[in-house]
Amino acid sequence: MEDTFVLIKPDGIQRSMVGRIIQRLEEKGLQLRAMKMVWLDKEIVEELYPHLKEREFFPRLANFMISSPVLAMVWRGEGAVAATRKLLGSTDPQKAENGTIRGDLALAVGANLVHCSDSEENAAREIELFFSPEEMWDYEKSTEIWLREEPWQ
Ligand code: DAT
Ligand code: MG
């Protein structure tokens, strides 16, 4: 089982996409382990995007990310990191396939609705940035039996 970090960005909150985005993750079969609404500051944006700190667009990205509260989450599942990347689609919504969250619901790379981790290592780092172990729940879903061959057995 793998955990991945997902964050609904300010445009997702402002455009009332929270429910739709969470629905996609639930429909995929991923399990919600933790969720927290937070208002980022520039320091945490730099920690979330260390690979982009030197890029010319970073100041715009940082201003966008601190423009509204965001929703931070941990989702668990088999191959959760790669599965969630696929569900989000390409970074640039203009290039993202239809059927993906960014492909269906966004137009601009500067407002692409959702962040998710790009590797297991980064997932662990990003989760630690936002959540303590006590804030992440380990539990069985009672609906799990209804995914079996003979749920009534
Ligand atoms: P992803 O979010 O798909 O993991 P990333 O880590 O390369 O992509 O970039 C993080 C965010 O930075 C991305 O979601 C939007 C913004 N960004 C990336 N490349 C950009 C660019 N060329 N111009 C403007 N914003 C960009
Ligand atoms: Mg990234």
PDB file of C-alpha atoms and ligand atoms in Angstrom:
ATOM      1  CA  MET A   1       0.000   0.000   0.000  1.00  0.00           C
ATOM      2  CA  GLU A   2       1.214   3.476  -0.896  1.00  0.00           C
ATOM      3  CA  ASP A   3       0.380   6.948   0.381  1.00  0.00           C
ATOM      4  CA  THR A   4       0.370  10.105  -1.719  1.00  0.00           C
ATOM      5  CA  PHE A   5      -0.012  13.781  -0.882  1.00  0.00           C
ATOM      6  CA  VAL A   6      -2.739  15.767  -2.655  1.00  0.00           C
ATOM      7  CA  LEU A   7      -3.482  19.472  -2.283  1.00  0.00           C
ATOM      8  CA  ILE A   8      -6.442  21.347  -3.761  1.00  0.00           C
ATOM      9  CA  LYS A   9      -4.993  24.705  -4.789  1.00  0.00           C
ATOM     10  CA  PRO A  10      -6.572  28.160  -4.300  1.00  0.00           C
ATOM     11  CA  ASP A  11      -8.341  28.007  -7.691  1.00  0.00           C
ATOM     12  CA  GLY A  12      -9.951  24.701  -6.703  1.00  0.00           C
ATOM     13  CA  ILE A  13     -11.294  26.236  -3.502  1.00  0.00           C
ATOM     14  CA  GLN A  14     -12.440  29.467  -5.218  1.00  0.00           C
ATOM     15  CA  ARG A  15     -14.093  27.599  -8.114  1.00  0.00           C
ATOM     16  CA  SER A  16     -15.937  25.218  -5.744  1.00  0.00           C
ATOM     17  CA  MET A  17     -14.207  22.144  -7.165  1.00  0.00           C
ATOM     18  CA  VAL A  18     -13.472  20.505  -3.799  1.00  0.00           C
ATOM     19  CA  GLY A  19     -16.310  17.997  -3.971  1.00  0.00           C
ATOM     20  CA  ARG A  20     -15.683  17.070  -7.590  1.00  0.00           C
ATOM     21  CA  ILE A  21     -11.950  16.541  -7.053  1.00  0.00           C
ATOM     22  CA  ILE A  22     -12.472  14.426  -3.955  1.00  0.00           C
ATOM     23  CA  GLN A  23     -15.124  12.437  -5.799  1.00  0.00           C
ATOM     24  CA  ARG A  24     -12.619  11.515  -8.546  1.00  0.00           C
ATOM     25  CA  LEU A  25     -10.138  10.254  -5.953  1.00  0.00           C
ATOM     26  CA  GLU A  26     -12.835   8.271  -4.128  1.00  0.00           C
ATOM     27  CA  GLU A  27     -14.224   6.813  -7.359  1.00  0.00           C
ATOM     28  CA  LYS A  28     -10.748   5.564  -8.262  1.00  0.00           C
ATOM     29  CA  GLY A  29     -10.832   3.525  -5.059  1.00  0.00           C
ATOM     30  CA  LEU A  30      -8.281   5.525  -3.095  1.00  0.00           C
ATOM     31  CA  GLN A  31      -8.758   5.785   0.659  1.00  0.00           C
ATOM     32  CA  LEU A  32      -8.754   9.152   2.439  1.00  0.00           C
ATOM     33  CA  ARG A  33      -6.346   9.052   5.404  1.00  0.00           C
ATOM     34  CA  ALA A  34      -6.055  12.716   6.387  1.00  0.00           C
ATOM     35  CA  MET A  35      -7.395  16.127   5.419  1.00  0.00           C
ATOM     36  CA  LYS A  36      -6.686  19.671   6.607  1.00  0.00           C
ATOM     37  CA  MET A  37      -7.550  23.154   5.345  1.00  0.00           C
ATOM     38  CA  VAL A  38      -4.513  25.427   5.590  1.00  0.00           C
ATOM     39  CA  TRP A  39      -3.375  28.835   4.386  1.00  0.00           C
ATOM     40  CA  LEU A  40       0.136  28.487   2.951  1.00  0.00           C
ATOM     41  CA  ASP A  41       2.959  31.014   3.317  1.00  0.00           C
ATOM     42  CA  LYS A  42       5.916  31.568   0.977  1.00  0.00           C
ATOM     43  CA  GLU A  43       8.224  29.400   3.103  1.00  0.00           C
ATOM     44  CA  ILE A  44       6.035  26.313   2.817  1.00  0.00           C
ATOM     45  CA  VAL A  45       5.499  26.920  -0.922  1.00  0.00           C
ATOM     46  CA  GLU A  46       9.297  26.818  -1.305  1.00  0.00           C
ATOM     47  CA  GLU A  47       9.368  23.538   0.615  1.00  0.00           C
ATOM     48  CA  LEU A  48       6.592  22.099  -1.543  1.00  0.00           C
ATOM     49  CA  TYR A  49       8.328  23.163  -4.784  1.00  0.00           C
ATOM     50  CA  PRO A  50      12.112  23.095  -4.071  1.00  0.00           C
ATOM     51  CA  HIS A  51      12.777  22.109  -7.726  1.00  0.00           C
ATOM     52  CA  LEU A  52      11.126  25.337  -8.980  1.00  0.00           C
ATOM     53  CA  LYS A  53      12.640  27.933  -6.630  1.00  0.00           C
ATOM     54  CA  GLU A  54      14.987  29.310  -9.310  1.00  0.00           C
ATOM     55  CA  ARG A  55      12.432  29.408 -12.139  1.00  0.00           C
ATOM     56  CA  GLU A  56      11.297  32.802 -13.436  1.00  0.00           C
ATOM     57  CA  PHE A  57       7.650  31.945 -12.772  1.00  0.00           C
ATOM     58  CA  PHE A  58       8.223  30.998  -9.121  1.00  0.00           C
ATOM     59  CA  PRO A  59       7.149  34.390  -7.665  1.00  0.00           C
ATOM     60  CA  ARG A  60       3.852  34.151  -9.580  1.00  0.00           C
ATOM     61  CA  LEU A  61       3.404  30.524  -8.471  1.00  0.00           C
ATOM     62  CA  ALA A  62       4.073  31.474  -4.835  1.00  0.00           C
ATOM     63  CA  ASN A  63       1.654  34.427  -4.952  1.00  0.00           C
ATOM     64  CA  PHE A  64      -1.017  32.165  -6.419  1.00  0.00           C
ATOM     65  CA  MET A  65      -0.488  29.443  -3.814  1.00  0.00           C
ATOM     66  CA  ILE A  66      -0.883  31.899  -0.908  1.00  0.00           C
ATOM     67  CA  SER A  67      -3.896  33.716  -2.394  1.00  0.00           C
ATOM     68  CA  SER A  68      -6.537  31.597  -0.614  1.00  0.00           C
ATOM     69  CA  PRO A  69      -6.702  28.623   1.765  1.00  0.00           C
ATOM     70  CA  VAL A  70      -5.978  25.189   0.285  1.00  0.00           C
ATOM     71  CA  LEU A  71      -7.015  21.648   1.197  1.00  0.00           C
ATOM     72  CA  ALA A  72      -4.182  19.232   2.057  1.00  0.00           C
ATOM     73  CA  MET A  73      -4.890  15.490   2.006  1.00  0.00           C
ATOM     74  CA  VAL A  74      -3.292  12.057   2.226  1.00  0.00           C
ATOM     75  CA  TRP A  75      -4.723   9.294   0.038  1.00  0.00           C
ATOM     76  CA  ARG A  76      -3.782   5.623   0.237  1.00  0.00           C
ATOM     77  CA  GLY A  77      -4.006   2.794  -2.271  1.00  0.00           C
ATOM     78  CA  GLU A  78      -2.170   0.301  -4.433  1.00  0.00           C
ATOM     79  CA  GLY A  79       0.211   2.379  -6.585  1.00  0.00           C
ATOM     80  CA  ALA A  80      -1.414   5.555  -5.242  1.00  0.00           C
ATOM     81  CA  VAL A  81       1.370   7.928  -6.375  1.00  0.00           C
ATOM     82  CA  ALA A  82       1.269   6.983 -10.068  1.00  0.00           C
ATOM     83  CA  ALA A  83      -2.497   6.468 -10.086  1.00  0.00           C
ATOM     84  CA  THR A  84      -3.072   9.989  -8.744  1.00  0.00           C
ATOM     85  CA  ARG A  85      -0.611  11.540 -11.238  1.00  0.00           C
ATOM     86  CA  LYS A  86      -2.640   9.902 -14.030  1.00  0.00           C
ATOM     87  CA  LEU A  87      -5.912  11.080 -12.539  1.00  0.00           C
ATOM     88  CA  LEU A  88      -4.649  14.699 -12.460  1.00  0.00           C
ATOM     89  CA  GLY A  89      -3.198  14.664 -16.004  1.00  0.00           C
ATOM     90  CA  SER A  90      -0.358  16.755 -17.442  1.00  0.00           C
ATOM     91  CA  THR A  91       0.864  19.840 -15.561  1.00  0.00           C
ATOM     92  CA  ASP A  92      -0.433  22.070 -18.386  1.00  0.00           C
ATOM     93  CA  PRO A  93      -4.233  21.634 -18.601  1.00  0.00           C
ATOM     94  CA  GLN A  94      -4.038  22.482 -22.333  1.00  0.00           C
ATOM     95  CA  LYS A  95      -2.012  19.280 -22.770  1.00  0.00           C
ATOM     96  CA  ALA A  96      -3.865  17.154 -20.219  1.00  0.00           C
ATOM     97  CA  GLU A  97      -6.116  14.458 -21.680  1.00  0.00           C
ATOM     98  CA  ASN A  98      -9.883  14.706 -21.420  1.00  0.00           C
ATOM     99  CA  GLY A  99     -10.998  12.482 -18.580  1.00  0.00           C
ATOM    100  CA  THR A 100      -8.286  13.809 -16.279  1.00  0.00           C
ATOM    101  CA  ILE A 101      -9.050  16.401 -13.606  1.00  0.00           C
ATOM    102  CA  ARG A 102      -6.840  19.087 -15.174  1.00  0.00           C
ATOM    103  CA  GLY A 103      -7.915  18.131 -18.702  1.00  0.00           C
ATOM    104  CA  ASP A 104     -11.600  18.377 -17.867  1.00  0.00           C
ATOM    105  CA  LEU A 105     -11.712  21.242 -15.391  1.00  0.00           C
ATOM    106  CA  ALA A 106      -8.872  23.718 -16.046  1.00  0.00           C
ATOM    107  CA  LEU A 107      -7.327  25.861 -18.803  1.00  0.00           C
ATOM    108  CA  ALA A 108      -4.041  27.353 -17.525  1.00  0.00           C
ATOM    109  CA  VAL A 109      -0.808  25.954 -16.086  1.00  0.00           C
ATOM    110  CA  GLY A 110      -0.869  28.760 -13.519  1.00  0.00           C
ATOM    111  CA  ALA A 111      -4.267  27.551 -12.284  1.00  0.00           C
ATOM    112  CA  ASN A 112      -4.270  23.779 -12.625  1.00  0.00           C
ATOM    113  CA  LEU A 113      -6.416  23.057  -9.564  1.00  0.00           C
ATOM    114  CA  VAL A 114      -4.520  20.284  -7.800  1.00  0.00           C
ATOM    115  CA  HIS A 115      -1.077  19.219  -6.658  1.00  0.00           C
ATOM    116  CA  CYS A 116      -0.018  15.612  -6.118  1.00  0.00           C
ATOM    117  CA  SER A 117       3.320  13.979  -5.319  1.00  0.00           C
ATOM    118  CA  ASP A 118       5.484  12.797  -8.223  1.00  0.00           C
ATOM    119  CA  SER A 119       7.345   9.964  -6.411  1.00  0.00           C
ATOM    120  CA  GLU A 120       7.109   7.868  -3.253  1.00  0.00           C
ATOM    121  CA  GLU A 121      10.066   9.792  -1.796  1.00  0.00           C
ATOM    122  CA  ASN A 122       8.435  13.166  -2.408  1.00  0.00           C
ATOM    123  CA  ALA A 123       5.115  11.827  -1.120  1.00  0.00           C
ATOM    124  CA  ALA A 124       6.741  10.926   2.198  1.00  0.00           C
ATOM    125  CA  ARG A 125       8.468  14.330   2.377  1.00  0.00           C
ATOM    126  CA  GLU A 126       5.341  16.310   1.486  1.00  0.00           C
ATOM    127  CA  ILE A 127       3.110  14.335   3.876  1.00  0.00           C
ATOM    128  CA  GLU A 128       5.561  15.048   6.704  1.00  0.00           C
ATOM    129  CA  LEU A 129       5.492  18.738   5.809  1.00  0.00           C
ATOM    130  CA  PHE A 130       1.743  18.914   6.465  1.00  0.00           C
ATOM    131  CA  PHE A 131       0.747  16.064   8.779  1.00  0.00           C
ATOM    132  CA  SER A 132       1.928  14.441  11.990  1.00  0.00           C
ATOM    133  CA  PRO A 133       1.504  10.631  12.195  1.00  0.00           C
ATOM    134  CA  GLU A 134      -1.347  11.124  14.709  1.00  0.00           C
ATOM    135  CA  GLU A 135      -3.313  13.054  12.086  1.00  0.00           C
ATOM    136  CA  MET A 136      -3.334  10.132   9.620  1.00  0.00           C
ATOM    137  CA  TRP A 137      -5.843   7.354  10.152  1.00  0.00           C
ATOM    138  CA  ASP A 138      -5.367   3.636   9.572  1.00  0.00           C
ATOM    139  CA  TYR A 139      -8.740   2.004   9.125  1.00  0.00           C
ATOM    140  CA  GLU A 140     -10.702  -0.619   7.239  1.00  0.00           C
ATOM    141  CA  LYS A 141     -13.542   0.653   5.077  1.00  0.00           C
ATOM    142  CA  SER A 142     -16.751  -1.156   5.904  1.00  0.00           C
ATOM    143  CA  THR A 143     -17.850  -0.842   2.247  1.00  0.00           C
ATOM    144  CA  GLU A 144     -14.878  -2.983   1.226  1.00  0.00           C
ATOM    145  CA  ILE A 145     -16.971  -6.177   1.394  1.00  0.00           C
ATOM    146  CA  TRP A 146     -19.232  -4.759  -1.351  1.00  0.00           C
ATOM    147  CA  LEU A 147     -16.294  -4.876  -3.759  1.00  0.00           C
ATOM    148  CA  ARG A 148     -15.981  -8.638  -3.254  1.00  0.00           C
ATOM    149  CA  GLU A 149     -17.406 -11.405  -5.443  1.00  0.00           C
ATOM    150  CA  GLU A 150     -20.045 -12.476  -2.889  1.00  0.00           C
ATOM    151  CA  PRO A 151     -20.556  -9.612  -0.430  1.00  0.00           C
ATOM    152  CA  TRP A 152     -23.392 -11.360   1.406  1.00  0.00           C
ATOM    153  CA  GLN A 153     -21.171 -14.321   2.427  1.00  0.00           C
TER     154      GLN A 153
HETATM  155  P1  DAT B   1       3.135  19.185 -11.303  1.00  0.00           P
HETATM  156  O1  DAT B   1       2.232  20.109 -10.530  1.00  0.00           O
HETATM  157  O2  DAT B   1       2.418  18.548 -12.459  1.00  0.00           O
HETATM  158  O3  DAT B   1       3.867  18.193 -10.446  1.00  0.00           O
HETATM  159  P2  DAT B   1       5.594  20.736 -11.422  1.00  0.00           P
HETATM  160  O4  DAT B   1       5.996  20.101 -10.132  1.00  0.00           O
HETATM  161  O5  DAT B   1       6.599  20.754 -12.530  1.00  0.00           O
HETATM  162  O6  DAT B   1       4.250  20.107 -12.013  1.00  0.00           O
HETATM  163  O7  DAT B   1       5.183  22.259 -11.160  1.00  0.00           O
HETATM  164  C1  DAT B   1       4.487  22.636 -10.007  1.00  0.00           C
HETATM  165  C2  DAT B   1       3.507  23.722 -10.348  1.00  0.00           C
HETATM  166  O8  DAT B   1       4.201  24.876 -10.824  1.00  0.00           O
HETATM  167  C3  DAT B   1       2.553  23.369 -11.499  1.00  0.00           C
HETATM  168  O9  DAT B   1       1.467  22.616 -11.056  1.00  0.00           O
HETATM  169  C4  DAT B   1       2.171  24.710 -12.014  1.00  0.00           C
HETATM  170  C5  DAT B   1       3.445  25.532 -11.836  1.00  0.00           C
HETATM  171  N1  DAT B   1       4.238  25.530 -13.073  1.00  0.00           N
HETATM  172  C6  DAT B   1       5.012  24.524 -13.542  1.00  0.00           C
HETATM  173  N2  DAT B   1       5.578  24.856 -14.713  1.00  0.00           N
HETATM  174  C7  DAT B   1       5.145  26.120 -14.998  1.00  0.00           C
HETATM  175  C8  DAT B   1       5.373  27.036 -16.064  1.00  0.00           C
HETATM  176  N3  DAT B   1       6.166  26.730 -17.089  1.00  0.00           N
HETATM  177  N4  DAT B   1       4.750  28.239 -15.999  1.00  0.00           N
HETATM  178  C9  DAT B   1       3.954  28.577 -14.969  1.00  0.00           C
HETATM  179  N5  DAT B   1       3.705  27.759 -13.922  1.00  0.00           N
HETATM  180  C10 DAT B   1       4.289  26.548 -13.939  1.00  0.00           C
HETATM  181 MG    MG B   2       5.310  18.490  -9.032  1.00  0.00          MG
END
